[in-house]
PDB file of C-alpha atoms in Angstrom:
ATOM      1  CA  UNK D  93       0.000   0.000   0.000  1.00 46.00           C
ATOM      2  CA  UNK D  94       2.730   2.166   0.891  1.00 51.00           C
ATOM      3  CA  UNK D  95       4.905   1.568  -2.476  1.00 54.00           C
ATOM      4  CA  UNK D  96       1.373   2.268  -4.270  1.00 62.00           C
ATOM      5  CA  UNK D  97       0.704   5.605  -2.062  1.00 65.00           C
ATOM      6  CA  UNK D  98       4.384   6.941  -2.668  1.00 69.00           C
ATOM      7  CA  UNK D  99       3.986   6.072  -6.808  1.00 77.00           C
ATOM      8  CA  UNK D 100       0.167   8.258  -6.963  1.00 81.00           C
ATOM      9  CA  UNK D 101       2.516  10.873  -4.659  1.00 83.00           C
ATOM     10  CA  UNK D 102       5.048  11.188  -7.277  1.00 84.00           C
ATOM     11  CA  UNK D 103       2.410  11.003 -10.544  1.00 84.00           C
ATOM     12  CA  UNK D 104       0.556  13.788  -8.985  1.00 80.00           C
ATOM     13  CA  UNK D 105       3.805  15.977  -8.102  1.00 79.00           C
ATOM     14  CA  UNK D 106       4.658  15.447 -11.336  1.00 85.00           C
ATOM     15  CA  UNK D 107       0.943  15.939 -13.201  1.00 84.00           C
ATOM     16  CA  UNK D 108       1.500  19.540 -10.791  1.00 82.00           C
ATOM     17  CA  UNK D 109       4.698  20.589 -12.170  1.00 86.00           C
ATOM     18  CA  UNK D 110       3.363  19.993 -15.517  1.00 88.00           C
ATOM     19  CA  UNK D 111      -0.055  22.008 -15.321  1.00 86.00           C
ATOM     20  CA  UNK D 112       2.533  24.875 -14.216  1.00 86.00           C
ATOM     21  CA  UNK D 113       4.922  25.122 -16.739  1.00 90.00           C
ATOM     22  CA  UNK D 114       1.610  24.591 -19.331  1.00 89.00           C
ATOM     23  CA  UNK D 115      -0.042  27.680 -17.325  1.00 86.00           C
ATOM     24  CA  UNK D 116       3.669  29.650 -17.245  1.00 90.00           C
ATOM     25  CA  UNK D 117       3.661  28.955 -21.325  1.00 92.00           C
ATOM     26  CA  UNK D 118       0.853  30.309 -21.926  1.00 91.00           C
ATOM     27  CA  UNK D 119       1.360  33.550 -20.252  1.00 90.00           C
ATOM     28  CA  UNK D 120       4.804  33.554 -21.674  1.00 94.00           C
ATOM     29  CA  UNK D 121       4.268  32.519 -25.397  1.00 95.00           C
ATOM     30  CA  UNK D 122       0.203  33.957 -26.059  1.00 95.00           C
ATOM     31  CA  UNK D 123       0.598  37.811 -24.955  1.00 96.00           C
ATOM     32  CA  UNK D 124       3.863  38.183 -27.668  1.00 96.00           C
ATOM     33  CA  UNK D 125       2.011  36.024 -30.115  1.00 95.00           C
ATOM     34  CA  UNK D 126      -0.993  37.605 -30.524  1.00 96.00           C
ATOM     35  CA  UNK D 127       0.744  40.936 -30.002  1.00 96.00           C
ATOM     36  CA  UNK D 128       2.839  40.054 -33.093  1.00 92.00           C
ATOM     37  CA  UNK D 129      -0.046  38.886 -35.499  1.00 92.00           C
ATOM     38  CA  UNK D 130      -1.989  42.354 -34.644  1.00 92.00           C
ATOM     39  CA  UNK D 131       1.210  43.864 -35.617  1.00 91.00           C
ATOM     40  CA  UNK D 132       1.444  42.107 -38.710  1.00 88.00           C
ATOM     41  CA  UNK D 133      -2.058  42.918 -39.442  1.00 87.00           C
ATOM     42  CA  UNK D 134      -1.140  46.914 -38.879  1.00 86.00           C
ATOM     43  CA  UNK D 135       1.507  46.029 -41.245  1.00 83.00           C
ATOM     44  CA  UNK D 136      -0.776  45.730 -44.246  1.00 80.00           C
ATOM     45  CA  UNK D 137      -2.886  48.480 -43.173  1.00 79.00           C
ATOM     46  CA  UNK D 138      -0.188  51.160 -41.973  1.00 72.00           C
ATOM     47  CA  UNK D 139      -1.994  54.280 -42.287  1.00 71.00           C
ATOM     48  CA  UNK D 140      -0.645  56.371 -39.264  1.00 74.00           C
ATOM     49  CA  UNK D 141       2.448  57.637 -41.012  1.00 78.00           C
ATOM     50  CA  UNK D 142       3.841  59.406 -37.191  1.00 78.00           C
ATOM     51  CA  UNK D 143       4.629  55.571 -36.056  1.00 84.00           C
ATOM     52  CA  UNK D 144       6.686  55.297 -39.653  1.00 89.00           C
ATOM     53  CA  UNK D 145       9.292  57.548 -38.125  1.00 92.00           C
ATOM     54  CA  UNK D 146      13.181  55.342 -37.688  1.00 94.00           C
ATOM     55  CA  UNK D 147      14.254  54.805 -34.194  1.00 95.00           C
ATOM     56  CA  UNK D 148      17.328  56.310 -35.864  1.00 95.00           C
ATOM     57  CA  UNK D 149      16.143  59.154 -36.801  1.00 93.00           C
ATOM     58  CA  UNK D 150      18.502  59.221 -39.790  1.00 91.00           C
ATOM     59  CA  UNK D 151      21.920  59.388 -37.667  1.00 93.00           C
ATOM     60  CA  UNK D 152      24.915  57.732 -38.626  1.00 94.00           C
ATOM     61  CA  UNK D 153      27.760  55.685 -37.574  1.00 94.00           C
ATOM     62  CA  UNK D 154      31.211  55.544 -39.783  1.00 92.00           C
ATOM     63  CA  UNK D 155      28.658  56.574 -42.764  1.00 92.00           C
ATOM     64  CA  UNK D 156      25.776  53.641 -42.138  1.00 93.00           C
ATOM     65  CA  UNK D 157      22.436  54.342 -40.584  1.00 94.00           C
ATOM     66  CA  UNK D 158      22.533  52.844 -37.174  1.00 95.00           C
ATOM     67  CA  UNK D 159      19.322  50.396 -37.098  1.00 95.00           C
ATOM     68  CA  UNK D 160      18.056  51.063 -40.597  1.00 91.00           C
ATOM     69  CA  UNK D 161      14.683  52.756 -42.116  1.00 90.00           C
ATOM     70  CA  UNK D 162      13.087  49.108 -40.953  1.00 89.00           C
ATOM     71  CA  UNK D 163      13.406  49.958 -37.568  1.00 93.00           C
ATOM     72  CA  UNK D 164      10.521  52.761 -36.600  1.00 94.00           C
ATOM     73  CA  UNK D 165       8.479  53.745 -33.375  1.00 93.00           C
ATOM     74  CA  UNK D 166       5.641  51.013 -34.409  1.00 93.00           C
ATOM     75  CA  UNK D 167       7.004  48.476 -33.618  1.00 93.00           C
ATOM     76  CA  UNK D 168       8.190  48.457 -29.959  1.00 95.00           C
ATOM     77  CA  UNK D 169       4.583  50.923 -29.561  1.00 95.00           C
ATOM     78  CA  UNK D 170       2.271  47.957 -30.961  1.00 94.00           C
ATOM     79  CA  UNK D 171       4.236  45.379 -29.296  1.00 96.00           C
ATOM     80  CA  UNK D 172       4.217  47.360 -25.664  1.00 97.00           C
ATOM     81  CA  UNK D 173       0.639  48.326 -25.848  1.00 97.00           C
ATOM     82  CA  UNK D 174      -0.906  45.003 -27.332  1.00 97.00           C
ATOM     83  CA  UNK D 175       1.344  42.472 -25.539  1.00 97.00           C
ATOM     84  CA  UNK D 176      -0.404  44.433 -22.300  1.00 97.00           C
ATOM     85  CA  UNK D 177      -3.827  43.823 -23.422  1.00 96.00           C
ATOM     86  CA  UNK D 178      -3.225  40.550 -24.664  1.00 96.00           C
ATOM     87  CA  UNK D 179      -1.087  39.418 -21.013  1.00 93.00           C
ATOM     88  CA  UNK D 180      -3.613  41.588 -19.063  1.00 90.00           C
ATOM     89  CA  UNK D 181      -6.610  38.998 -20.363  1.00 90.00           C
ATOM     90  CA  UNK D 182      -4.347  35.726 -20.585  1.00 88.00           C
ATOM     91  CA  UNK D 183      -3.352  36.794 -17.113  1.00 84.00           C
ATOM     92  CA  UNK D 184      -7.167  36.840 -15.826  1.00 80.00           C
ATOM     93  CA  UNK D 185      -8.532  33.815 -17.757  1.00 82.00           C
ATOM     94  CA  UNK D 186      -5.421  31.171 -16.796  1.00 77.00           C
ATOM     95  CA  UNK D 187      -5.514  32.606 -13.172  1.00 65.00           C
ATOM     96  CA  UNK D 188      -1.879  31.329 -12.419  1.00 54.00           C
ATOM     97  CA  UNK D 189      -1.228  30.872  -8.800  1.00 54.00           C
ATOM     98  CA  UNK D 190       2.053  32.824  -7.545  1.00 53.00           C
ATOM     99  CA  UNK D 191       3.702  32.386  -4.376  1.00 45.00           C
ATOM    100  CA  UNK D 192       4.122  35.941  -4.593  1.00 45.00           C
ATOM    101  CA  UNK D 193       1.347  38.127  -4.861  1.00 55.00           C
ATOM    102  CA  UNK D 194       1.283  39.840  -8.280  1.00 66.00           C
ATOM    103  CA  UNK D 195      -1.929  42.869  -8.416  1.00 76.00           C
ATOM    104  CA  UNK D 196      -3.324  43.646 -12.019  1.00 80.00           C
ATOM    105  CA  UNK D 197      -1.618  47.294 -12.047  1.00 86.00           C
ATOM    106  CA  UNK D 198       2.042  45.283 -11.961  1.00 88.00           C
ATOM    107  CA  UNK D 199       1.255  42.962 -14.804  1.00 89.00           C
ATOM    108  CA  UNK D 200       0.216  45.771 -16.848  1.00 92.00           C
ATOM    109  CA  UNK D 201       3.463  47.171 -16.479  1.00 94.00           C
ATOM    110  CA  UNK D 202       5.337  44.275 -16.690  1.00 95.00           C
ATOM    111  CA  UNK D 203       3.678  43.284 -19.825  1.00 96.00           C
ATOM    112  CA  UNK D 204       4.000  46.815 -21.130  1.00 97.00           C
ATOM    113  CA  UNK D 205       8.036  46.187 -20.898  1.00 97.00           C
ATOM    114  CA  UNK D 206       8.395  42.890 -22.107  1.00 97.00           C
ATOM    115  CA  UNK D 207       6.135  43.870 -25.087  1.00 97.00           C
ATOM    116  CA  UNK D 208       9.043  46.779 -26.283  1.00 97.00           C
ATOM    117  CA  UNK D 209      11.441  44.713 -25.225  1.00 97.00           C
ATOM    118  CA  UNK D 210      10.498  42.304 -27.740  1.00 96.00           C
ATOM    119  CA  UNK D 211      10.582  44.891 -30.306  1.00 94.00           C
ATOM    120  CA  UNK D 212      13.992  46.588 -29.001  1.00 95.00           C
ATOM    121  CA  UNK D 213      15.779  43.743 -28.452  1.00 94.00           C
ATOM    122  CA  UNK D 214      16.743  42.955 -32.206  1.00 92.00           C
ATOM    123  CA  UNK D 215      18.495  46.446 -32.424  1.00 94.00           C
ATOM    124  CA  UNK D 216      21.702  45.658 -31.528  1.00 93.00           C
ATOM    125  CA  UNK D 217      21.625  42.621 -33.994  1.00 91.00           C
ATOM    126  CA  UNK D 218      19.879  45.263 -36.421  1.00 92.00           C
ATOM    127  CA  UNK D 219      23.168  47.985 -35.363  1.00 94.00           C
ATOM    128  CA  UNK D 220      25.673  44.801 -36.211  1.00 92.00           C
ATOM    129  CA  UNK D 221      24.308  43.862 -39.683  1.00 90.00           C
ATOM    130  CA  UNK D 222      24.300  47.890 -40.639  1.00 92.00           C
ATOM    131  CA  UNK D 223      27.945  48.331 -39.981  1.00 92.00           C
ATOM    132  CA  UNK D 224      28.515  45.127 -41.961  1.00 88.00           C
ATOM    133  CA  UNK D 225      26.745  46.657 -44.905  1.00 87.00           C
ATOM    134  CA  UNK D 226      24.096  43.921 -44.676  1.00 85.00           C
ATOM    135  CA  UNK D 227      20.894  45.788 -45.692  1.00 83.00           C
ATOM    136  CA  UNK D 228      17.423  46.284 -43.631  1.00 81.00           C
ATOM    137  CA  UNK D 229      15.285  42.822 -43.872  1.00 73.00           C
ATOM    138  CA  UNK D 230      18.532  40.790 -45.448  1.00 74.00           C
ATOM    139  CA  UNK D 231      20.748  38.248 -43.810  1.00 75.00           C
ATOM    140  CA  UNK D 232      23.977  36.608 -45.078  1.00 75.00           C
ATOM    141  CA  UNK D 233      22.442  33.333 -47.287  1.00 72.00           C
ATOM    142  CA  UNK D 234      26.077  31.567 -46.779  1.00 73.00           C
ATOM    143  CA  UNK D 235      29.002  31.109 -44.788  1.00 74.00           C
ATOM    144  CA  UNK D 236      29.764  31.506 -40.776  1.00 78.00           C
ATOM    145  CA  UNK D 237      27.770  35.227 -41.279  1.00 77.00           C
ATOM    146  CA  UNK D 238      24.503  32.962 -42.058  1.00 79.00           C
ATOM    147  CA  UNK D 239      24.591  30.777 -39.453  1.00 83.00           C
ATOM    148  CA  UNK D 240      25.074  33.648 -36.551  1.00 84.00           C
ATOM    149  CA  UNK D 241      22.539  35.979 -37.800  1.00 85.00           C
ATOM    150  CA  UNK D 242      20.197  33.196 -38.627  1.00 85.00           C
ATOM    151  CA  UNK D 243      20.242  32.454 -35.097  1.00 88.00           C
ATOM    152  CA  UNK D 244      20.428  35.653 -33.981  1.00 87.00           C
ATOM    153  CA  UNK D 245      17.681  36.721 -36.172  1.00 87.00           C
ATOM    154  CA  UNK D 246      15.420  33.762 -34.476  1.00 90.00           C
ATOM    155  CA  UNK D 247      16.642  34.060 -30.939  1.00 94.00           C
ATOM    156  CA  UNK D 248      17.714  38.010 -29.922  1.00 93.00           C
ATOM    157  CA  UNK D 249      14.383  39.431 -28.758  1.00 95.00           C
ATOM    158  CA  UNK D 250      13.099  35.769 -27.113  1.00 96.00           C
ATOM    159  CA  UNK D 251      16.090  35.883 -24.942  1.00 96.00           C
ATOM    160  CA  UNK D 252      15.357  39.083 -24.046  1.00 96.00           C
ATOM    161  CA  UNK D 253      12.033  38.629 -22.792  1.00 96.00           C
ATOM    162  CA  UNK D 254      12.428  35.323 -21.287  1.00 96.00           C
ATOM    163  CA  UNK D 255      14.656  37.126 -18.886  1.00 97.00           C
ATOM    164  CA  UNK D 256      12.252  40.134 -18.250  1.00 97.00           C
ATOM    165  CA  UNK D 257       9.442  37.181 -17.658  1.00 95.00           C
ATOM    166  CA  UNK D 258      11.947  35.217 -15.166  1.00 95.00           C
ATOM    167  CA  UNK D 259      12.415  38.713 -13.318  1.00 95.00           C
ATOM    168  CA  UNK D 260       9.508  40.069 -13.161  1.00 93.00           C
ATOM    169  CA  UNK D 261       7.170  36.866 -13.047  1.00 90.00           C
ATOM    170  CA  UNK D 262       9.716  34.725 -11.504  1.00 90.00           C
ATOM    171  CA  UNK D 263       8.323  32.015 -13.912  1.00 92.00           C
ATOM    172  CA  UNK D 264      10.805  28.666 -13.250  1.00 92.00           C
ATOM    173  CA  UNK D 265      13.825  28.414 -15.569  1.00 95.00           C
ATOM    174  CA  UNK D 266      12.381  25.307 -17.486  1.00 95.00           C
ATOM    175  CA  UNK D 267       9.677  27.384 -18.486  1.00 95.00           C
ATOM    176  CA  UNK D 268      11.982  30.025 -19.610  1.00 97.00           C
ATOM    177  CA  UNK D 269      14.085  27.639 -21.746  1.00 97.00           C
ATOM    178  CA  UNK D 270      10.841  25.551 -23.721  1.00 97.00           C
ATOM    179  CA  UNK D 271       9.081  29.000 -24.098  1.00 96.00           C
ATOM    180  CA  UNK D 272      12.461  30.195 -25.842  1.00 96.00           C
ATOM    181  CA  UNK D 273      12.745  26.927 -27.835  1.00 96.00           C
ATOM    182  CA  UNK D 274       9.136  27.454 -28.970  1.00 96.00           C
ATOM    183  CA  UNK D 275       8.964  30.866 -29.544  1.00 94.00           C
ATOM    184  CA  UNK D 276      12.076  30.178 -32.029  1.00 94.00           C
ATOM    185  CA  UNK D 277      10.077  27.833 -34.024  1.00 94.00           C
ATOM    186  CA  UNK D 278       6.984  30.333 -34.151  1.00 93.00           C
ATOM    187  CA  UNK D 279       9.282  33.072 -34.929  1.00 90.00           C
ATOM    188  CA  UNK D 280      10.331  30.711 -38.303  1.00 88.00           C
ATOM    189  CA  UNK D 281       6.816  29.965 -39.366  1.00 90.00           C
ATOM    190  CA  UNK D 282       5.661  34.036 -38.832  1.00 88.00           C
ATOM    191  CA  UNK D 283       8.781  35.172 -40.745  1.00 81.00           C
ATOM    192  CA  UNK D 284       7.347  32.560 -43.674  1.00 82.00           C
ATOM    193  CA  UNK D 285       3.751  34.607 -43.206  1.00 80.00           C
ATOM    194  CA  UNK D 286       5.020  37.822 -43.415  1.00 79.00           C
ATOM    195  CA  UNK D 287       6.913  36.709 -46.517  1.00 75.00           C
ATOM    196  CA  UNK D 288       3.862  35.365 -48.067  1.00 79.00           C
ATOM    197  CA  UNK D 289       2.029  38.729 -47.407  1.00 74.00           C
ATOM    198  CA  UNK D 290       4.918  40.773 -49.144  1.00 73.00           C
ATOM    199  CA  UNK D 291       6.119  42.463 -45.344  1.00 69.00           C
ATOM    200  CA  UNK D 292       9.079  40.856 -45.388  1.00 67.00           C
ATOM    201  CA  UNK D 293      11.726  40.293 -48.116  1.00 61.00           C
TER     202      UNK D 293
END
């Protein structure tokens, strides 16, 4: 009876652990998702020409534009604003249990961060590429160059936000890693979209 008792013990410890990091995915992955598809849906509509201004604002380094005319104020302001609304629901409908308390106005915030910082976070891969003379939108297609910034390209801004989600969310570090993994593969399969729709060369 015992040896039976300690084996349901364990299957339900681990049938715990695994409802957890499926309730810390979702928060993770669907906020940045769904913030990204209503971005790519702006995309093809793009009619407030403010939010087309370059993060650069024209400057230069050693002659090259530092990000790039690809790089412009609507992306981290969509991602910020809609990965908030999108967290802000997912948030309320998975009703994730925290050992620390976490109120509503905190998640906005949070969310409101890890939303620009999804958008930010491929500028320093976008300042690297410009001083290479790689142009907005391109990346290397052979050689060590194409295997860096294809990873790069995939994994820059999910980094990035897995580490604002393990600070502010203290989500556990498994969590952190599949969400990454994941995210890499959905980041793939958008790219693809936004090819087929003509937003992305």
């Amino acid at each position: 009876m015992e040896g039976g008792g300690g084996k349901t013990c364990i299957r339900l410890f681990i049938a715990d652990k695994i409802i957890i990091v499926v309730h810390e995915l979702i928060l993770i992955i669907i906020p940045i998702l769904f913030a990204g598809l209503t971005f790519i849906y702006y995309l093809r509509w793009n009619k407030i020409s403010l939010l087309n201004t370059p993060l650069d604002m024209g400057l230069k380094i050693n002659g090259k534009r530092i990000f790039g005319e690809n790089k412009t104020l609507k992306g981290p302001i969509f991602m910020s604003i809609f990965t908030a609304i999108y967290g802000y629901i997912i948030f309320g409908i998975v009703q994730y249990k925290q050992t620390v308390y976490i109120d509503q106005l905190y998640s906005i915030r949070a969310f409101l961060l890890i939303g620009a910082s999804y958008s930010l976070g491929e500028l320093p891969n976008s300042f690297i590429k410009r001083q290479l003379g790689i142009s907005p939108g391109l990346t290397p297609t052979k050689g060590l160059y194409y295997f860096f910034f294809r990873l790069f390209d995939t994994f820059d801004s999910l980094i990035v936000v897995g580490l604002l989600y393990y600070l502010f969310f203290h989500f556990s570090k498994l969590s952190i890693i599949i969400s990454i993994l994941l995210g890499g593969i959905i980041h793939l399969l958008t790219d693809e979209f936004m090819k087929s729709l003509k937003l992305k060369k």
